[in-house]
CSV table of C-alpha atoms and ligand atoms in Angstrom, one decimal:
chain,number,residue,atom,x,y,z
A,1,UNK,CA,-4.1,25.0,-17.0
A,2,UNK,CA,-5.6,22.2,-15.6
A,3,UNK,CA,-9.2,20.9,-16.6
A,4,UNK,CA,-11.5,22.6,-14.6
A,5,UNK,CA,-14.5,19.6,-15.3
A,6,UNK,CA,-12.4,16.7,-13.9
A,7,UNK,CA,-11.6,19.2,-10.8
A,8,UNK,CA,-15.3,19.9,-10.0
A,9,UNK,CA,-16.1,16.1,-10.3
A,10,UNK,CA,-13.1,15.4,-7.9
A,11,UNK,CA,-14.1,18.0,-5.8
A,12,UNK,CA,-18.0,17.3,-5.6
A,13,UNK,CA,-17.1,14.0,-4.1
A,14,UNK,CA,-14.3,15.5,-1.8
A,15,UNK,CA,-17.3,17.4,-0.2
A,16,UNK,CA,-18.5,14.4,1.1
A,17,UNK,CA,-15.8,13.6,3.6
A,18,UNK,CA,-15.8,12.9,6.7
A,19,UNK,CA,-17.0,15.5,9.4
A,20,UNK,CA,-13.5,17.4,8.4
A,21,UNK,CA,-12.0,14.5,7.9
A,22,UNK,CA,-10.0,13.3,5.1
A,23,UNK,CA,-10.4,10.2,2.9
A,24,UNK,CA,-9.0,7.4,0.3
A,25,UNK,CA,-9.9,7.7,-2.8
A,26,UNK,CA,-8.5,4.3,-5.0
A,27,UNK,CA,-7.5,4.5,-8.4
A,28,UNK,CA,-7.3,0.6,-10.3
A,29,UNK,CA,-6.8,-1.2,-13.3
A,30,UNK,CA,-9.8,-2.9,-14.6
A,31,UNK,CA,-8.3,-5.3,-16.7
A,32,UNK,CA,-4.5,-7.2,-17.0
A,33,UNK,CA,-2.9,-4.5,-16.1
A,34,UNK,CA,-1.4,-0.9,-18.5
A,35,UNK,CA,-4.0,0.4,-18.9
A,36,UNK,CA,-2.6,4.1,-18.9
A,37,UNK,CA,-3.4,4.1,-14.7
A,38,UNK,CA,-0.5,6.4,-14.3
A,39,UNK,CA,-1.5,9.1,-16.6
A,40,UNK,CA,-4.9,9.1,-14.8
A,41,UNK,CA,-3.3,9.6,-11.5
A,42,UNK,CA,-1.1,12.1,-12.4
A,43,UNK,CA,-4.3,14.0,-13.7
A,44,UNK,CA,-5.7,13.2,-10.4
A,45,UNK,CA,-3.6,14.3,-8.3
A,46,UNK,CA,-2.6,17.6,-10.1
A,47,UNK,CA,-6.3,19.8,-8.7
A,48,UNK,CA,-4.7,20.1,-5.4
A,49,UNK,CA,-7.4,17.8,-4.0
A,50,UNK,CA,-5.1,14.9,-2.7
A,51,UNK,CA,-2.2,16.0,-0.4
A,52,UNK,CA,-0.3,12.5,-1.0
A,53,UNK,CA,-1.0,9.4,-3.3
A,54,UNK,CA,0.5,5.4,-1.8
A,55,UNK,CA,1.1,2.5,-3.0
A,56,UNK,CA,-0.4,-0.3,-1.1
A,57,UNK,CA,0.4,-3.6,-3.1
A,58,UNK,CA,3.3,-5.2,-5.6
A,59,UNK,CA,6.5,-4.0,-6.2
A,60,UNK,CA,9.1,-3.3,-8.8
A,61,UNK,CA,7.2,-5.4,-10.8
A,62,UNK,CA,4.5,-2.7,-11.9
A,63,UNK,CA,5.3,0.0,-14.7
A,64,UNK,CA,3.7,3.4,-14.5
A,65,UNK,CA,4.4,5.9,-17.5
A,66,UNK,CA,3.9,9.4,-16.6
A,67,UNK,CA,4.7,12.4,-19.3
A,68,UNK,CA,4.4,16.2,-18.2
A,69,UNK,CA,6.0,19.3,-19.1
A,70,UNK,CA,7.9,17.4,-22.0
A,71,UNK,CA,9.5,14.4,-19.0
A,72,UNK,CA,8.8,11.1,-19.3
A,73,UNK,CA,9.9,9.1,-16.2
A,74,UNK,CA,8.8,5.0,-15.9
A,75,UNK,CA,8.5,4.6,-12.0
A,76,UNK,CA,8.1,0.8,-11.0
A,77,UNK,CA,8.1,1.7,-7.5
A,78,UNK,CA,8.0,5.2,-6.4
A,79,UNK,CA,3.7,6.4,-6.9
A,80,UNK,CA,2.9,8.3,-10.0
A,81,UNK,CA,2.7,11.8,-8.2
A,82,UNK,CA,6.3,11.7,-8.3
A,83,UNK,CA,6.4,14.9,-11.0
A,84,UNK,CA,4.2,16.7,-8.5
A,85,UNK,CA,6.3,18.6,-6.1
A,86,UNK,CA,3.7,19.2,-3.0
A,87,UNK,CA,2.2,15.7,-3.3
A,88,UNK,CA,3.7,13.5,-0.5
A,89,UNK,CA,4.4,9.4,-1.8
A,90,UNK,CA,3.3,6.4,0.8
A,91,UNK,CA,4.8,3.4,0.2
A,92,UNK,CA,2.7,1.2,2.3
A,93,UNK,CA,3.1,-2.3,4.1
A,94,UNK,CA,1.8,-4.3,1.8
A,95,UNK,CA,4.3,-3.4,-0.8
A,96,UNK,CA,7.6,-5.4,-1.5
A,97,UNK,CA,10.6,-2.5,-2.0
A,98,UNK,CA,13.3,-3.9,-4.3
A,99,UNK,CA,15.8,-0.9,-2.9
A,100,UNK,CA,18.1,-0.8,-6.3
A,101,UNK,CA,15.1,0.2,-7.8
A,102,UNK,CA,13.9,2.2,-5.6
A,103,UNK,CA,16.9,4.0,-5.1
A,104,UNK,CA,18.1,4.1,-9.2
A,105,UNK,CA,14.2,5.5,-9.4
A,106,UNK,CA,15.1,8.6,-6.4
A,107,UNK,CA,18.6,9.4,-8.5
A,108,UNK,CA,16.7,9.5,-11.9
A,109,UNK,CA,13.9,11.4,-10.9
A,110,UNK,CA,16.5,13.8,-9.4
A,111,UNK,CA,18.0,13.8,-12.2
A,112,UNK,CA,15.1,15.2,-13.7
A,113,UNK,CA,14.6,17.8,-10.9
A,114,UNK,CA,12.5,16.3,-9.1
A,115,UNK,CA,14.6,16.0,-5.2
A,116,UNK,CA,11.7,13.5,-3.8
A,117,UNK,CA,13.5,12.6,-0.2
A,118,UNK,CA,11.9,14.9,2.2
A,119,UNK,CA,8.2,13.9,1.0
A,120,UNK,CA,8.8,9.6,0.6
A,121,UNK,CA,7.4,7.9,3.4
A,122,UNK,CA,8.3,4.0,3.6
A,123,UNK,CA,6.3,1.6,5.6
A,124,UNK,CA,8.5,-0.1,8.4
A,125,UNK,CA,6.0,-3.0,7.5
A,126,UNK,CA,6.5,-3.2,3.8
A,127,UNK,CA,8.2,-6.0,3.1
A,128,UNK,CA,12.0,-6.2,1.6
A,129,UNK,CA,13.0,-8.3,-1.6
A,130,UNK,CA,16.7,-9.7,-1.1
A,131,UNK,CA,18.8,-9.9,-3.7
A,132,UNK,CA,18.5,-13.7,-4.3
A,133,UNK,CA,14.6,-13.3,-4.7
A,134,UNK,CA,14.6,-12.4,-8.7
A,135,UNK,CA,17.3,-15.3,-8.6
A,136,UNK,CA,14.5,-17.2,-7.6
A,137,UNK,CA,12.3,-16.0,-9.6
A,138,UNK,CA,13.6,-17.3,-12.8
A,139,UNK,CA,14.7,-20.3,-11.4
A,140,UNK,CA,11.4,-20.6,-10.9
A,141,UNK,CA,10.1,-19.4,-13.9
A,142,UNK,CA,12.9,-22.0,-15.4
A,143,UNK,CA,11.2,-24.9,-13.8
A,144,UNK,CA,7.8,-24.1,-15.1
A,145,UNK,CA,9.1,-23.5,-18.8
A,146,UNK,CA,10.5,-27.2,-18.8
A,147,UNK,CA,7.2,-28.4,-17.1
A,148,UNK,CA,5.2,-25.8,-19.8
A,149,UNK,CA,3.2,-23.6,-16.7
A,150,UNK,CA,5.3,-20.6,-17.8
A,151,UNK,CA,3.7,-17.9,-15.9
A,152,UNK,CA,5.7,-15.1,-17.5
A,153,UNK,CA,6.9,-12.8,-14.3
A,154,UNK,CA,8.7,-10.5,-14.3
A,155,UNK,CA,11.7,-12.0,-12.9
A,156,UNK,CA,12.0,-9.2,-10.3
A,157,UNK,CA,11.5,-11.5,-7.6
A,158,UNK,CA,8.5,-10.7,-6.2
A,159,UNK,CA,6.9,-13.9,-6.0
A,160,UNK,CA,9.2,-15.0,-4.3
A,161,UNK,CA,9.6,-12.5,-1.3
A,162,UNK,CA,5.8,-12.6,-0.8
A,163,UNK,CA,6.2,-16.2,-0.3
A,164,UNK,CA,8.8,-15.9,2.1
A,165,UNK,CA,6.6,-13.3,4.4
A,166,UNK,CA,3.7,-15.9,4.3
A,167,UNK,CA,6.3,-18.6,5.5
A,168,UNK,CA,7.3,-15.6,8.5
A,169,UNK,CA,11.2,-15.7,7.3
A,170,UNK,CA,11.0,-13.0,5.2
A,171,UNK,CA,12.8,-9.8,5.8
A,172,UNK,CA,10.4,-6.1,6.7
A,173,UNK,CA,11.9,-2.9,5.9
A,174,UNK,CA,12.1,-2.0,9.2
A,175,UNK,CA,14.4,-4.5,9.8
A,176,UNK,CA,17.3,-2.7,8.1
A,177,UNK,CA,17.5,-0.4,11.4
A,178,UNK,CA,18.0,-2.6,13.7
A,179,UNK,CA,21.2,-3.8,14.9
A,180,UNK,CA,21.3,-7.6,14.1
A,181,UNK,CA,20.0,-7.1,9.9
A,182,UNK,CA,22.8,-9.1,9.0
A,183,UNK,CA,22.7,-11.8,11.0
A,184,UNK,CA,18.4,-11.5,9.4
A,185,UNK,CA,19.7,-11.2,6.0
A,186,UNK,CA,22.4,-14.1,6.7
A,187,UNK,CA,19.8,-16.7,7.4
A,188,UNK,CA,17.8,-15.6,4.7
A,189,UNK,CA,20.6,-15.7,2.7
A,190,UNK,CA,21.4,-19.5,3.6
A,191,UNK,CA,18.1,-20.8,3.0
A,192,UNK,CA,17.9,-19.4,-0.2
A,193,UNK,CA,21.0,-20.3,-1.5
A,194,UNK,CA,19.8,-23.9,-0.5
A,195,UNK,CA,16.8,-23.6,-2.3
A,196,UNK,CA,18.6,-22.4,-5.6
A,197,UNK,CA,21.3,-25.6,-5.2
A,198,UNK,CA,18.4,-27.9,-5.4
A,199,UNK,CA,16.8,-26.1,-8.3
A,200,UNK,CA,20.8,-27.0,-9.8
A,201,UNK,CA,20.9,-30.2,-8.3
A,202,UNK,CA,17.6,-31.7,-9.0
A,203,UNK,CA,16.9,-29.6,-12.4
A,204,UNK,CA,19.8,-28.1,-13.7
A,205,UNK,CA,19.1,-24.2,-13.1
A,206,UNK,CA,22.7,-22.9,-14.1
A,207,UNK,CA,23.4,-20.2,-10.9
A,208,UNK,CA,25.7,-17.3,-12.2
A,209,UNK,CA,27.9,-17.0,-9.0
A,210,UNK,CA,29.2,-13.7,-10.5
A,211,UNK,CA,26.1,-12.0,-11.4
A,212,UNK,CA,24.8,-12.8,-7.8
A,213,UNK,CA,27.9,-11.3,-6.2
A,214,UNK,CA,27.6,-8.4,-8.5
A,215,UNK,CA,23.5,-7.9,-7.1
A,216,UNK,CA,25.2,-8.4,-3.8
A,217,UNK,CA,27.0,-5.7,-3.7
A,218,UNK,CA,24.9,-3.2,-5.5
A,219,UNK,CA,21.6,-4.4,-2.6
A,220,UNK,CA,23.8,-3.8,0.2
A,221,UNK,CA,24.6,-0.4,-1.4
A,222,UNK,CA,21.2,0.3,-1.4
A,223,UNK,CA,20.5,-0.8,2.0
A,224,UNK,CA,22.7,1.6,3.4
A,225,UNK,CA,20.9,4.6,1.7
A,226,UNK,CA,17.5,3.0,2.4
A,227,UNK,CA,18.3,3.7,5.9
A,228,UNK,CA,18.6,7.3,5.4
A,229,UNK,CA,15.1,7.7,4.0
A,230,UNK,CA,12.2,8.0,6.0
A,231,UNK,CA,11.2,4.7,7.5
A,232,UNK,CA,8.1,5.1,9.7
A,233,UNK,CA,4.9,3.6,10.9
A,234,UNK,CA,3.1,4.5,7.7
A,235,UNK,CA,-0.6,3.4,8.9
A,236,UNK,CA,-0.1,5.9,12.0
A,237,UNK,CA,1.0,8.9,9.3
A,238,UNK,CA,-1.5,7.9,6.9
A,239,UNK,CA,-4.4,8.3,10.0
A,240,UNK,CA,-2.8,11.6,11.1
A,241,UNK,CA,-3.1,13.1,7.4
A,242,UNK,CA,-6.3,11.7,7.5
A,243,UNK,CA,-7.5,13.3,10.9
A,244,UNK,CA,-6.1,16.6,9.6
A,245,UNK,CA,-8.6,16.8,7.0
A,246,UNK,CA,-6.0,15.6,4.0
A,247,UNK,CA,-7.5,13.7,1.2
A,248,UNK,CA,-4.7,11.0,-0.2
A,249,UNK,CA,-5.5,8.6,-3.5
A,250,UNK,CA,-5.0,5.3,-3.2
A,251,UNK,CA,-2.7,3.8,-6.9
A,252,UNK,CA,-2.8,-0.1,-7.5
A,253,UNK,CA,-0.1,-1.6,-9.2
A,254,UNK,CA,-1.0,-4.3,-12.1
A,255,UNK,CA,-4.9,-4.7,-12.2
A,256,UNK,CA,-8.1,-6.6,-10.9
A,257,UNK,CA,-7.8,-9.3,-12.8
A,258,UNK,CA,-4.1,-10.1,-11.4
A,259,UNK,CA,-5.7,-10.4,-8.5
A,260,UNK,CA,-4.0,-13.8,-6.6
A,261,UNK,CA,-7.4,-15.1,-5.6
A,262,UNK,CA,-9.5,-13.6,-8.1
A,263,UNK,CA,-7.6,-13.6,-11.2
A,264,UNK,CA,-7.1,-16.5,-13.8
A,265,UNK,CA,-4.4,-18.5,-11.1
A,266,UNK,CA,-2.0,-18.6,-11.6
A,267,UNK,CA,-1.4,-16.5,-14.5
A,268,UNK,CA,-1.5,-13.8,-11.6
A,269,UNK,CA,0.5,-11.3,-9.6
A,270,UNK,CA,1.5,-12.5,-6.4
A,271,UNK,CA,-0.3,-9.8,-4.3
A,272,UNK,CA,-4.4,-8.8,-4.1
A,273,UNK,CA,-5.0,-5.8,-6.2
A,274,UNK,CA,-8.4,-5.1,-5.6
A,275,UNK,CA,-9.6,-2.2,-3.4
A,276,UNK,CA,-10.1,-4.0,-0.5
A,277,UNK,CA,-6.4,-4.9,-0.4
A,278,UNK,CA,-6.0,-0.7,0.3
A,279,UNK,CA,-7.3,-1.1,3.9
A,280,UNK,CA,-4.9,-3.9,4.4
A,281,UNK,CA,-1.8,-2.7,2.5
A,282,UNK,CA,-1.9,0.9,4.3
A,283,UNK,CA,-3.4,-0.1,7.6
A,284,UNK,CA,-6.7,2.2,7.6
A,285,UNK,CA,-10.2,1.3,7.9
A,286,UNK,CA,-12.5,0.7,5.2
A,287,UNK,CA,-14.5,3.0,6.1
A,288,UNK,CA,-12.1,6.2,5.1
A,289,UNK,CA,-12.4,4.4,1.1
A,290,UNK,CA,-14.5,6.8,-1.0
A,291,UNK,CA,-14.9,6.7,-4.6
A,292,UNK,CA,-13.2,4.2,-6.5
A,293,UNK,CA,-11.8,5.3,-9.8
A,294,UNK,CA,-11.7,2.1,-12.4
A,295,UNK,CA,-8.9,2.6,-15.6
A,296,UNK,CA,-9.5,0.1,-18.7
A,297,UNK,CA,-8.7,1.1,-23.1
A,298,UNK,CA,-10.8,1.0,-25.2
A,299,UNK,CA,-9.6,-2.2,-26.2
A,300,UNK,CA,-7.7,-5.3,-24.0
A,301,UNK,CA,-4.0,-6.4,-23.6
A,302,UNK,CA,-2.4,-9.0,-21.9
A,303,UNK,CA,1.0,-10.2,-20.9
A,304,UNK,CA,2.3,-13.4,-19.1
A,305,UNK,CA,0.4,-16.7,-19.8
A,306,UNK,CA,-2.8,-18.3,-19.2
A,307,UNK,CA,-5.8,-17.8,-21.9
A,308,UNK,CA,-6.8,-14.2,-23.5
A,309,UNK,CA,-10.2,-15.4,-24.9
A,310,UNK,CA,-10.3,-11.4,-26.7
A,311,UNK,CA,-7.3,-12.1,-28.4
A,312,UNK,CA,-7.1,-10.9,-32.3
A,313,UNK,CA,-7.4,-13.7,-34.3
A,314,UNK,CA,-6.3,-12.1,-36.9
A,315,UNK,CA,-2.5,-11.2,-36.8
A,316,UNK,CA,-1.3,-7.9,-38.8
A,317,UNK,CA,-4.5,-6.7,-36.9
A,318,UNK,CA,-3.0,-7.2,-33.4
A,319,UNK,CA,0.1,-6.0,-35.0
A,320,UNK,CA,-1.6,-3.1,-36.2
A,321,UNK,CA,-3.0,-2.5,-32.2
A,322,UNK,CA,0.7,-3.4,-30.5
A,323,UNK,CA,2.6,-0.8,-33.1
A,324,UNK,CA,-0.2,1.3,-33.2
A,325,UNK,CA,-0.5,1.7,-29.0
A,326,UNK,CA,3.1,0.6,-28.5
A,327,UNK,CA,2.1,-2.3,-26.4
A,328,UNK,CA,5.1,-3.3,-25.4
A,329,UNK,CA,6.1,-3.5,-21.6
A,330,UNK,CA,7.4,-0.8,-19.6
A,331,UNK,CA,9.0,-3.0,-17.1
A,332,UNK,CA,10.2,-6.0,-19.6
A,333,UNK,CA,9.9,-4.6,-23.5
A,334,UNK,CA,7.6,-7.7,-24.2
A,335,UNK,CA,4.7,-7.2,-27.0
A,336,UNK,CA,1.3,-7.4,-25.4
A,337,UNK,CA,-1.1,-9.8,-26.8
A,338,UNK,CA,-3.8,-7.2,-28.4
A,339,UNK,CA,-7.5,-7.8,-28.3
A,340,UNK,CA,-11.2,-6.7,-28.6
A,341,UNK,CA,-12.6,-4.8,-25.9
A,342,UNK,CA,-13.7,-7.3,-23.3
A,343,UNK,CA,-17.1,-5.9,-21.6
A,344,UNK,CA,-17.4,-9.4,-19.8
A,345,UNK,CA,-14.3,-9.3,-18.2
A,346,UNK,CA,-15.2,-5.6,-17.7
A,347,UNK,CA,-18.5,-6.4,-15.7
A,348,UNK,CA,-16.6,-8.9,-13.5
A,349,UNK,CA,-13.9,-6.9,-12.4
A,350,UNK,CA,-16.4,-3.8,-11.9
A,351,UNK,CA,-18.5,-5.8,-9.9
A,352,UNK,CA,-15.7,-7.4,-8.0
A,353,UNK,CA,-14.5,-4.1,-7.6
A,354,UNK,CA,-17.0,-1.4,-6.5
A,355,UNK,CA,-15.3,1.1,-9.2
A,356,UNK,CA,-17.9,3.9,-9.0
A,357,UNK,CA,-15.9,6.0,-11.7
A,358,UNK,CA,-14.0,4.9,-14.8
A,359,UNK,CA,-11.6,6.4,-17.5
A,360,UNK,CA,-10.9,4.7,-20.5
A,361,UNK,CA,-7.7,5.3,-22.1
A,362,UNK,CA,-6.4,5.1,-25.5
A,363,UNK,CA,-9.6,5.5,-27.4
A,364,UNK,CA,-6.9,7.4,-30.0
A,365,UNK,CA,-5.6,3.9,-30.8
A,366,UNK,CA,-8.0,2.2,-33.3
A,367,UNK,CA,-6.3,0.6,-36.8
A,368,UNK,CA,-9.8,0.3,-37.8
A,369,UNK,CA,-10.7,2.9,-39.9
A,370,UNK,CA,-14.4,4.3,-40.0
A,371,UNK,CA,-17.1,2.3,-41.9
A,372,UNK,CA,-15.0,-0.7,-41.0
A,373,UNK,CA,-16.5,-2.9,-37.9
A,374,UNK,CA,-14.6,-3.9,-34.7
A,375,UNK,CA,-15.6,-6.3,-32.0
A,376,UNK,CA,-16.6,-6.0,-28.6
A,377,UNK,CA,-17.0,-9.7,-26.6
A,378,UNK,CA,-19.8,-9.6,-24.5
A,379,UNK,CA,-20.0,-13.1,-23.4
A,380,UNK,CA,-17.8,-16.4,-23.5
A,381,UNK,CA,-18.4,-20.0,-24.3
A,382,UNK,CA,-17.2,-23.1,-23.3
A,383,UNK,CA,-17.7,-25.2,-26.5
A,384,UNK,CA,-21.7,-24.9,-27.4
A,385,UNK,CA,-22.3,-23.5,-24.0
A,386,UNK,CA,-23.1,-20.1,-22.9
A,387,UNK,CA,-20.9,-19.2,-19.8
A,388,UNK,CA,-23.2,-17.4,-17.2
A,389,UNK,CA,-21.0,-16.6,-14.7
A,390,UNK,CA,-16.9,-15.8,-14.9
A,391,UNK,CA,-15.3,-18.9,-15.3
A,392,UNK,CA,-13.2,-20.8,-12.7
A,393,UNK,CA,-10.5,-21.0,-15.0
A,394,UNK,CA,-9.9,-19.0,-18.3
A,395,UNK,CA,-9.1,-22.1,-20.7
A,396,UNK,CA,-12.7,-23.5,-20.0
A,397,UNK,CA,-13.4,-20.6,-22.6
A,398,UNK,CA,-13.6,-21.9,-26.1
A,399,UNK,CA,-15.1,-19.0,-27.8
A,400,UNK,CA,-16.0,-15.6,-27.2
A,401,UNK,CA,-19.4,-13.8,-28.0
A,402,UNK,CA,-19.4,-10.4,-29.9
A,403,UNK,CA,-21.1,-7.8,-30.9
A,404,UNK,CA,-19.5,-5.7,-33.3
A,405,UNK,CA,-19.4,-1.5,-33.9
A,406,UNK,CA,-17.9,0.9,-36.3
A,407,UNK,CA,-14.2,1.8,-35.9
A,408,UNK,CA,-12.9,5.4,-36.1
A,409,UNK,CA,-9.0,5.2,-36.8
A,410,UNK,CA,-6.6,7.2,-35.9
A,411,UNK,CA,-8.8,10.5,-35.8
A,412,UNK,CA,-9.2,11.5,-32.0
A,413,UNK,CA,-5.7,12.0,-31.0
A,414,UNK,CA,-5.3,14.6,-28.8
A,415,UNK,CA,-8.8,15.6,-28.7
A,416,UNK,CA,-9.7,17.4,-25.9
A,417,UNK,CA,-12.5,19.0,-26.1
A,418,UNK,CA,-16.0,16.3,-26.1
A,419,UNK,CA,-17.4,18.3,-28.7
A,420,UNK,CA,-15.0,17.3,-31.2
A,421,UNK,CA,-15.0,13.8,-30.9
A,422,UNK,CA,-15.8,11.8,-33.4
A,423,UNK,CA,-19.3,10.2,-34.1
A,424,UNK,CA,-18.0,6.9,-34.1
A,425,UNK,CA,-16.2,7.0,-31.0
A,426,UNK,CA,-19.2,8.6,-29.4
A,427,UNK,CA,-21.1,5.8,-30.7
A,428,UNK,CA,-18.6,3.6,-29.2
A,429,UNK,CA,-18.7,5.7,-25.5
A,430,UNK,CA,-22.6,5.2,-26.3
A,431,UNK,CA,-22.8,1.5,-26.4
A,432,UNK,CA,-20.2,1.0,-23.7
A,433,UNK,CA,-22.3,2.9,-21.2
A,434,UNK,CA,-25.5,0.9,-22.0
A,435,UNK,CA,-23.9,-2.0,-21.5
A,436,UNK,CA,-22.7,-1.1,-18.3
A,437,UNK,CA,-26.0,0.7,-17.2
A,438,UNK,CA,-27.0,-1.4,-14.1
A,439,UNK,CA,-23.5,-1.4,-12.9
A,440,UNK,CA,-24.2,2.2,-11.7
A,441,UNK,CA,-20.6,3.6,-12.9
A,442,UNK,CA,-20.0,6.6,-14.7
A,443,UNK,CA,-17.7,7.2,-17.7
A,444,UNK,CA,-16.1,10.1,-16.4
A,445,UNK,CA,-13.1,11.2,-18.9
A,446,UNK,CA,-11.9,9.0,-21.7
A,447,UNK,CA,-8.2,9.6,-22.7
A,448,UNK,CA,-6.8,10.2,-26.2
A,449,UNK,CA,-3.0,10.2,-26.5
A,450,UNK,CA,-0.2,10.2,-23.7
A,451,UNK,CA,0.0,13.8,-22.4
A,452,UNK,CA,-1.8,14.4,-19.5
A,453,UNK,CA,-3.7,16.7,-21.0
A,454,UNK,CA,-4.6,14.4,-23.7
A,455,UNK,CA,-8.4,13.6,-22.4
A,456,UNK,CA,-11.8,15.1,-22.9
A,457,UNK,CA,-14.3,14.6,-20.3
A,458,UNK,CA,-17.3,12.3,-20.6
A,459,UNK,CA,-20.4,11.9,-18.3
A,460,UNK,CA,-21.0,14.3,-15.8
B,501,GDP,P1,-0.3,1.5,-16.1
B,501,GDP,O1,0.7,1.0,-16.0
B,501,GDP,O2,-1.5,1.3,-16.1
B,501,GDP,O3,0.4,3.0,-15.6
B,501,GDP,O4,0.5,1.9,-17.0
B,501,GDP,P2,1.6,2.5,-18.3
B,501,GDP,O5,2.3,3.2,-18.0
B,501,GDP,O6,2.4,1.4,-18.7
B,501,GDP,O7,0.7,3.1,-20.0
B,501,GDP,C1,0.3,2.5,-20.9
B,501,GDP,C2,1.5,3.2,-21.8
B,501,GDP,O8,0.0,3.9,-22.2
B,501,GDP,C3,1.9,4.6,-21.4
B,501,GDP,O9,3.1,4.7,-22.6
B,501,GDP,C4,1.0,6.0,-21.4
B,501,GDP,O10,2.0,7.3,-21.8
B,501,GDP,C5,0.5,5.9,-22.4
B,501,GDP,N1,-1.3,6.0,-22.3
B,501,GDP,C6,-1.9,6.1,-21.3
B,501,GDP,N2,-3.1,6.8,-21.6
B,501,GDP,C7,-3.2,6.9,-23.1
B,501,GDP,C8,-4.0,7.7,-24.5
B,501,GDP,O11,-4.9,7.8,-23.5
B,501,GDP,N3,-3.6,7.1,-25.4
B,501,GDP,C9,-2.3,6.9,-26.2
B,501,GDP,N4,-2.1,6.7,-27.6
B,501,GDP,N5,-1.7,6.5,-25.0
B,501,GDP,C10,-1.9,6.6,-23.7
């Protein structure tokens, strides 16, 4: 049975829809990714309010984990609504599409009993990841490692694919249907090969020709499959659905703190993750945007390079968070660094993204027992100077200002009724609410486990 209170909250927003026309709500992560957005998106989609869900940025470097009815699916490129049979799935023009991952995920979903082909629509203006992009990514990361500027990319070719688009030599998804596609691909391939050879000659990067040949064969086979899918002018389709009075949910990948313009450059992802990019990544005007849902964990995690001011210094405690919260990347398997809830960063992320409703996930994960204090970061310092604004580069931060509040151990796992929430977690949530009071946001639900219904409602 679906959660009625949450449904009413979403539906109350649906009432202010635009004169019978539909609108678009957005879900974004407010930290450095892995906030558990997949679960919230899946929950939001289960109330019959949205007819479709859209990816608007990023590529197969995202990793959404959805658990429903005993089934687990880790999606990288297919939108999170895939486990709900009536929801249309959209991949927007802002997305870089890895054909091999896409086809593989479609097969996995088929094995789980979900044939998404009839309800999956891909923008002809989406960008195509070529089979050499991941190799270029690796070469770039290899070069950065040597010069100790490692970013920690997922090596899936996302950055190089976006670079090619900006340099106006990339391939669009709709190109696969053109008669001269082979020629276009060959031009790009030659350029990539020259680039890889440069890394080889100048920086001793080893090119694994056998692996490239294998990737090439897989990629061309996937492209043939891609041609059979519904490739369309997605902007037109989405606008048509809105005109029919249908509502759509746009799902962010990565998170606000990884935005290429507003994150800690260059330790960022290669696309704009802010809700503002929904308009450009789907081809819709800003006037159709309504609720912006932000997702945070009760603590913070981060992967990749760059400073992480809120990181827990006690290594054993950090490991306890990692183990209890299964903090290992869905895409890469890398352990995530764990930190205290960073309210200074969270406030910044809320201000940048215009979030009005918040989900707090993983409130069941707290390796600090009742009576013992945990920390919350409320400010950053550069030596003795307290920073008034979020810093230009995070490495300016030399220490953090913290406050302490009691932990609650594992006492809230699986709680679905807010009357059963432990006193300590209740105090923590009220504390967060007070700290965000001036930002006009509501904490609408709090996650207590992996399953879709492992959450309780909070503010009305
Ligand atoms: P996303 O990229 O933001 O969707 O994050 P992931 O899909 O990587 O989610 C991280 C993990 O957290 C997944 O395994 C989820 O099942 C899990 N998760 C989500 N919400 C909760 C929660 O409230 N408690 C616990 N323990 N796990 C959660």
